[in-house]
CSV table of C-alpha atoms and ligand atoms in Angstrom, one decimal:
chain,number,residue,atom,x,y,z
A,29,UNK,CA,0.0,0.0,0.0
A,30,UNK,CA,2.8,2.1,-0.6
A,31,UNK,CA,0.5,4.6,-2.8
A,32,UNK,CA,-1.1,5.2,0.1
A,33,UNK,CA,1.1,7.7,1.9
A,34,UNK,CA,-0.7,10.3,-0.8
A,35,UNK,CA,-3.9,9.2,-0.3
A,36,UNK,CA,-4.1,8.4,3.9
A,37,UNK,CA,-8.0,7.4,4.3
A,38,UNK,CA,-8.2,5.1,0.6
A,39,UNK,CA,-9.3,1.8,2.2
A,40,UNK,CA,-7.7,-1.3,0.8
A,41,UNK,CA,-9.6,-2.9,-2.0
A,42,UNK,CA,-12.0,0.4,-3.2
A,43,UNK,CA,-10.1,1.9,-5.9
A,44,UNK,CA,-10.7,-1.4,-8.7
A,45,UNK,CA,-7.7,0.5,-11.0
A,46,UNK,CA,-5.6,-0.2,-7.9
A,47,UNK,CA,-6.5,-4.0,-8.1
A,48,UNK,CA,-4.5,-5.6,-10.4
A,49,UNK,CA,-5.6,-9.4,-11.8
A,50,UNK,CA,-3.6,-12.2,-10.2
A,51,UNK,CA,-4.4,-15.0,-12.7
A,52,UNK,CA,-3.9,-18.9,-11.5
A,53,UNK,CA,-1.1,-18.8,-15.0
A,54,UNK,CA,0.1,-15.8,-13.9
A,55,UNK,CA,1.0,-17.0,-10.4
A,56,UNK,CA,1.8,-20.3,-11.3
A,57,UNK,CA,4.5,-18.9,-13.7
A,58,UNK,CA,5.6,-17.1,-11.1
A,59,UNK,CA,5.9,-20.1,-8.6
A,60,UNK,CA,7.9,-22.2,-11.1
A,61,UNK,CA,10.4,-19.4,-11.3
A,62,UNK,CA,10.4,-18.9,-7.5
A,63,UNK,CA,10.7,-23.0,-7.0
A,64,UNK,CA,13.5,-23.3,-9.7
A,65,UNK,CA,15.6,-21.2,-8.0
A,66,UNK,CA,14.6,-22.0,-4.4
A,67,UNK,CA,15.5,-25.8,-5.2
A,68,UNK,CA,18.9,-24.5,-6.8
A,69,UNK,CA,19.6,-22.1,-3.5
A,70,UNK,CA,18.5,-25.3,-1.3
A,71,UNK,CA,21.2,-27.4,-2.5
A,72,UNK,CA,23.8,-25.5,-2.2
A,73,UNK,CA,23.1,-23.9,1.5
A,74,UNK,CA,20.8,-27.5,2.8
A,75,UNK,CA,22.8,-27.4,6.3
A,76,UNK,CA,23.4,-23.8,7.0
A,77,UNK,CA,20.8,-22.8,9.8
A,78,UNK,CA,21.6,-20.1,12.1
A,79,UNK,CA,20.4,-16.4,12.9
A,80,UNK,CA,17.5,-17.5,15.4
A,81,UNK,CA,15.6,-14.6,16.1
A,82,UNK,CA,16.3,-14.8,20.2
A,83,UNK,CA,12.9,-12.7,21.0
A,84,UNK,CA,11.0,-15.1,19.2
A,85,UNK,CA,12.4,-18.5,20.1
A,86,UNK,CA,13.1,-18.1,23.7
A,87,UNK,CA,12.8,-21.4,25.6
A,88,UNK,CA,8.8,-21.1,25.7
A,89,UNK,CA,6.7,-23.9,24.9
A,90,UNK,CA,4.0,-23.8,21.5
A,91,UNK,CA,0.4,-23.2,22.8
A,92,UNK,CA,-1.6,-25.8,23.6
A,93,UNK,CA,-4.6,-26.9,22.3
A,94,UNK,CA,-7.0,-24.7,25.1
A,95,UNK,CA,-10.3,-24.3,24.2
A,96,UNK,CA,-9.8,-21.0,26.5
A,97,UNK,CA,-7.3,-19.4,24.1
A,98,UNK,CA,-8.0,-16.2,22.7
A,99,UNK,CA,-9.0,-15.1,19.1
A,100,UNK,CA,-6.6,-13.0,17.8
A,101,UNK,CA,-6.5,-12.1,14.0
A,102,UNK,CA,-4.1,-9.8,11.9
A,103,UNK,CA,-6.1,-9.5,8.3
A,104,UNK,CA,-2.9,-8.0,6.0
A,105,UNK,CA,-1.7,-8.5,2.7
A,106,UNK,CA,2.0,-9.1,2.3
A,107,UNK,CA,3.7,-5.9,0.5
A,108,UNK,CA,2.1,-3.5,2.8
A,109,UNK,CA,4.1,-1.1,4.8
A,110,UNK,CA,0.6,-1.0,7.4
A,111,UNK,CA,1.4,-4.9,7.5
A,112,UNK,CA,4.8,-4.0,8.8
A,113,UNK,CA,4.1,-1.5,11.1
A,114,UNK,CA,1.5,-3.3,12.8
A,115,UNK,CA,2.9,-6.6,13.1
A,116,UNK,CA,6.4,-4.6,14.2
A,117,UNK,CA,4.6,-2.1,16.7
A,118,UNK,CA,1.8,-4.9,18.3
A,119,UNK,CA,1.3,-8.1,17.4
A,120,UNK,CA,4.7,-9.2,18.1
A,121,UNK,CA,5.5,-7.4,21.4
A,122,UNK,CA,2.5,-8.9,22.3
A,123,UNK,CA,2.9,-12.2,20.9
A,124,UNK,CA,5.6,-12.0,23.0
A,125,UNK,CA,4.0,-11.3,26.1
A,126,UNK,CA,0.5,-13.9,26.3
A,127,UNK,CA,1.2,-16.0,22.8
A,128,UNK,CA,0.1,-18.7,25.6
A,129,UNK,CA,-3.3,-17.2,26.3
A,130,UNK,CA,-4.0,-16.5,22.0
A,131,UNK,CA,-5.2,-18.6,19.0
A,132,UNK,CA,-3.3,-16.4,16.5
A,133,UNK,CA,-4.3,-16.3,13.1
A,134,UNK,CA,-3.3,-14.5,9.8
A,135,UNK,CA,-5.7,-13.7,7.4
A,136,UNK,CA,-5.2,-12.1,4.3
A,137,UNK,CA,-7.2,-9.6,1.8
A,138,UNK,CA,-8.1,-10.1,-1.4
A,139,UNK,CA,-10.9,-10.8,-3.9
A,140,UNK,CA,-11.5,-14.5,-5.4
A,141,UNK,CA,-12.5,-14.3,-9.1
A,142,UNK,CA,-15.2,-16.6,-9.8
A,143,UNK,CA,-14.6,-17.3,-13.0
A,144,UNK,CA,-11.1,-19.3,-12.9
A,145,UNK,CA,-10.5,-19.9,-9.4
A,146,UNK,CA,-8.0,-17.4,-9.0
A,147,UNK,CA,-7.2,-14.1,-6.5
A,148,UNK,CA,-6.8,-10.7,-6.9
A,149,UNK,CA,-4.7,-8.9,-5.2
A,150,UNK,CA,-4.0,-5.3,-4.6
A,151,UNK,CA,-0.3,-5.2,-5.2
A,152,UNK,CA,-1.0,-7.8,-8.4
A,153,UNK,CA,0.4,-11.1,-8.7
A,154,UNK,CA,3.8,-11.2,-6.7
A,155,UNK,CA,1.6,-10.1,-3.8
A,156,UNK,CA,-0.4,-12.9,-4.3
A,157,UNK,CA,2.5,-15.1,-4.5
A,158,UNK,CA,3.8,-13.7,-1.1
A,159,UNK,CA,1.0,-14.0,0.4
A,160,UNK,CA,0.8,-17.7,-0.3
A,161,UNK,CA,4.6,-18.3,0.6
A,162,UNK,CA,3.6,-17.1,3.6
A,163,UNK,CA,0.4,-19.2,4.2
A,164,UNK,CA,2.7,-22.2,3.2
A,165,UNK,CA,4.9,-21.3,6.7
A,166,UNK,CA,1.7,-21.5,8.6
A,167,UNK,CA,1.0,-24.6,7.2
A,168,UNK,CA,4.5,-26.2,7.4
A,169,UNK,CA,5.3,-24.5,11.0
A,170,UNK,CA,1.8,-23.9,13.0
A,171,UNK,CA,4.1,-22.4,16.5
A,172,UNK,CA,3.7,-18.7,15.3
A,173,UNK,CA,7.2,-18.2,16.8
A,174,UNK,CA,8.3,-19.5,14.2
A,175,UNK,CA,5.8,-18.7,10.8
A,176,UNK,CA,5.0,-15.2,12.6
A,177,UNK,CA,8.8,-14.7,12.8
A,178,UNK,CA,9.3,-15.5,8.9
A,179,UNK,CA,6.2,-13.0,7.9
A,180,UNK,CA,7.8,-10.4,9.7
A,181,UNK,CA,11.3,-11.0,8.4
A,182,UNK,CA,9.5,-10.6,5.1
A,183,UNK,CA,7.4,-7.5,5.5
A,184,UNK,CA,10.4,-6.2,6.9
A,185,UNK,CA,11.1,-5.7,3.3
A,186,UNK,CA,8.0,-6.0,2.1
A,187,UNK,CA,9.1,-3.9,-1.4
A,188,UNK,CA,11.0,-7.0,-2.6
A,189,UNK,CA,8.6,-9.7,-1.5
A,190,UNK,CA,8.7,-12.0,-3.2
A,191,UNK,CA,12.3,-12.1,-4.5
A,192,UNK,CA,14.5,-15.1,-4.2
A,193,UNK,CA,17.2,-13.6,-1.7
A,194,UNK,CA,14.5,-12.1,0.5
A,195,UNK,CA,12.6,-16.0,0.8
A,196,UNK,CA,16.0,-17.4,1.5
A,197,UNK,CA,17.4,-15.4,4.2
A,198,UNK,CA,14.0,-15.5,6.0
A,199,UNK,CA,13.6,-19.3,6.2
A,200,UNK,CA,17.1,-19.3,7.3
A,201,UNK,CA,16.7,-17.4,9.3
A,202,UNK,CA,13.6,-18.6,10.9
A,203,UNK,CA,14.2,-22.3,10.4
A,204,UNK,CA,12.2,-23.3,7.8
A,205,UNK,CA,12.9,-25.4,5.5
A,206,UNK,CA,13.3,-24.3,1.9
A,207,UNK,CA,12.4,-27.6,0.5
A,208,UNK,CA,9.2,-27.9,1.9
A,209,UNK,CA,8.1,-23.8,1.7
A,210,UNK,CA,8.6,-24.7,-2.2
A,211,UNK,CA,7.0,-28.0,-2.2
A,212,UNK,CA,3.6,-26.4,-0.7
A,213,UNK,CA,3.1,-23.9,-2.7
A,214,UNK,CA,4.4,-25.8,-5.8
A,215,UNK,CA,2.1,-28.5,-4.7
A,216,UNK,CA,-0.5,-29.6,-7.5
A,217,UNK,CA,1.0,-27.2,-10.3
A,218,UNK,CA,0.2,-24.1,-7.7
A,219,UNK,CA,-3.3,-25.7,-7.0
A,220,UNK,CA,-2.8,-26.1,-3.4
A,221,UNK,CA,-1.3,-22.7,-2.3
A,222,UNK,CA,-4.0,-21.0,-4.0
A,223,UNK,CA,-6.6,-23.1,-2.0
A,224,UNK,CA,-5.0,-21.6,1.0
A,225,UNK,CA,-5.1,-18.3,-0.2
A,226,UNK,CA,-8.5,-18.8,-1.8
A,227,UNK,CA,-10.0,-19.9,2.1
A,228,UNK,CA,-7.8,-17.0,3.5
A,229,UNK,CA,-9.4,-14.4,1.3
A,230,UNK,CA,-12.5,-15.6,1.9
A,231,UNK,CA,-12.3,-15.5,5.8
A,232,UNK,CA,-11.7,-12.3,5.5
A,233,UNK,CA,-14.5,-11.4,3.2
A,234,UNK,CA,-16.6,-13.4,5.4
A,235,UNK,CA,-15.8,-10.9,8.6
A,236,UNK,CA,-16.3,-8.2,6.2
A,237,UNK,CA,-12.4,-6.5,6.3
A,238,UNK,CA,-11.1,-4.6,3.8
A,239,UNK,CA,-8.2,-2.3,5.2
A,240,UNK,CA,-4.3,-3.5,6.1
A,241,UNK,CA,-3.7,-4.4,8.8
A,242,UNK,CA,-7.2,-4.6,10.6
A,243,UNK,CA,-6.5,-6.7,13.9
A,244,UNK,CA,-9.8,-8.7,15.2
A,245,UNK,CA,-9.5,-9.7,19.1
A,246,UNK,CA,-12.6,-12.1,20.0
A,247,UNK,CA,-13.9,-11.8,16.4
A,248,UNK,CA,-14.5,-8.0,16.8
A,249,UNK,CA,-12.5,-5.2,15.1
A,250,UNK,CA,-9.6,-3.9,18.0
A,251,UNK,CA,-7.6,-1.7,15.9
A,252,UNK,CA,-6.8,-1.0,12.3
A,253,UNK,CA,-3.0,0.3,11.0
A,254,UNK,CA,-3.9,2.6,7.8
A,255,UNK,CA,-2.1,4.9,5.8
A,256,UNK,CA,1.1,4.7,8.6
A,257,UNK,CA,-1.5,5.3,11.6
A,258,UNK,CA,-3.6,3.7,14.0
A,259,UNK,CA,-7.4,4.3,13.7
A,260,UNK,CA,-10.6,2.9,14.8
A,261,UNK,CA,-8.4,1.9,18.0
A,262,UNK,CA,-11.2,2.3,21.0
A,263,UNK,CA,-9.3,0.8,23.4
A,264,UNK,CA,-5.8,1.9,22.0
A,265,UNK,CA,-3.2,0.8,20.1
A,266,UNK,CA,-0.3,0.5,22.7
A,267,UNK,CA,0.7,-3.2,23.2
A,268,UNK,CA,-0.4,-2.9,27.0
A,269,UNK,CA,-3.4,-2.0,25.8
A,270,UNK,CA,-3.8,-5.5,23.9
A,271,UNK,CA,-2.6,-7.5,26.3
A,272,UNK,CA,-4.8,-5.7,29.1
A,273,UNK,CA,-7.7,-6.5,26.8
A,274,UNK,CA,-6.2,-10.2,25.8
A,275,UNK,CA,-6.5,-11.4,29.3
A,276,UNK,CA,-9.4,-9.8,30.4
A,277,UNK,CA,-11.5,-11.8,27.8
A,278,UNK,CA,-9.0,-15.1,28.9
A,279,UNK,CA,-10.4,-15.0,32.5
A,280,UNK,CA,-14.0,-14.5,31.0
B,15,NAG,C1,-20.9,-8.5,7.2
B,15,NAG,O1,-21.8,-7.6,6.5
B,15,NAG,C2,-23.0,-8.2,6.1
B,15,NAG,C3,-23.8,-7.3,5.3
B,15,NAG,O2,-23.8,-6.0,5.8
B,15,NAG,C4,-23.8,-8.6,7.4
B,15,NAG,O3,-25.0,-9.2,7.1
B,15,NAG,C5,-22.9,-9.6,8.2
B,15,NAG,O4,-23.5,-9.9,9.5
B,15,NAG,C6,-21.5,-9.0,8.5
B,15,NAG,N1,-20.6,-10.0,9.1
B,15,NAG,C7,-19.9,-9.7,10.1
B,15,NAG,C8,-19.1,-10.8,10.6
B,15,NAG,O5,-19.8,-8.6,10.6
């Protein structure tokens, strides 16, 4: 949403010359370039592992299985500097603090096209095809420690998402392995990362969300990062202020 620094209140999806067509060819073009050279960079680098991120993978363990635990959603699309700034500035210092208390979930925005299956996405089809790389993490690594950790190593530098380099250094970074990021969304000539990002999109439709980064605590709106601020932030967008609110619906 990098367009929107001129234009601070355009919501996400409402300007249709802003949403480009991401075709099922187009992205699947894109994902046999991505897995050639993934599988090439694999090879060569297939033990080096190092760079944990020490914040993230402190000596915790996952989160259980609670029926207690607490919604919490980040609706975003990938090459979004809103994404960035509200993944950097709450989610994780908060993840950080009750990630045992939350059922976290990332959800992303776009529009399914009816006619061939596929997604559009604002930022066209490399967004689409970041947004499935990261979906693919999820699936492969459910412990947000360590798929959150890789999505915000990406949006980091969310410009060159989804560039080779960038996908590399994050999974090292984070763990992952390269191998099996490519094999998911590879999967099925492309078939099976655009399910998940098919079902993500339409979560989000479902809950009716439009903007990145809207956050949902509970299933309800808490805060929305737009334009490079907070708004629509009743109970404010400081992280104390989402973990006060986090545990005050755990004990309910
Ligand atoms: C979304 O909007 C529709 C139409 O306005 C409404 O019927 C539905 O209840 C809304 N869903 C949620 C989760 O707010």
């Amino acid at each position: 949403m990098d367009e929107k620094s001129t234009q601070p209140a355009q919501p996400a999806m409402t300007n249709p010359r802003a949403v480009r067509r991401a075709r099922p060819l187009a992205i699947i073009t894109l994902l046999l370039v991505v897995a050639f050279t993934l599988f090439r960079y694999q090879t060569a680098h297939e033990s080096r592992i190092h760079g944990f991120n020490e914040l993230l993978h402190s000596s915790s363990s996952p989160p259980s299985s609670n029926s207690k635990l607490v919604p919490l959603e980040a609706h975003i699309i990938s090459k979004c500097p809103d994404t960035r700034d509200a993944l950097r500035e709450l989610i994780l210092p908060v993840m950080q603090k009750v990630h045992d208390k939350v059922d976290f979930k990332l959800s992303y925005i776009g529009k399914p096209t009816d006619d061939d299956d596929g997604v559009e996405c604002k930022h066209g089809p490399s967004e689409c095809l970041g947004n499935i790389i990261e979906l693919c993490a999820r699936e492969l690594y459910p412990d947000p420690k360590i798929s959150l950790g890789f999505v915000m190593c990406l949006t980091k530098d969310y410009k060159h998402i989804p560039e080779r380099a960038l996908i590399e250094d994050c999974a090292l970074e984070h763990a992952i392995d390269i191998k099996d990021l490519n094999e998911c969304a590879t999967r099925d000539s492309g078939a099976h990362g655009m399910d998940l990002l098919r079902s993500s999109v339409q979560r989000t439709a479902d809950a009716n969300v439009t903007i990145s980064c809207t956050i949902r605590l509970n299933d309800e709106v808490y805060c929305i990062r737009d334009g490079g601020e907070w708004i629509d932030c009743p109970h404010g967008p400081g992280v104390n202020d989402l973990v006060l609110a986090i545990e005050k619906v755990y004990r309910s």
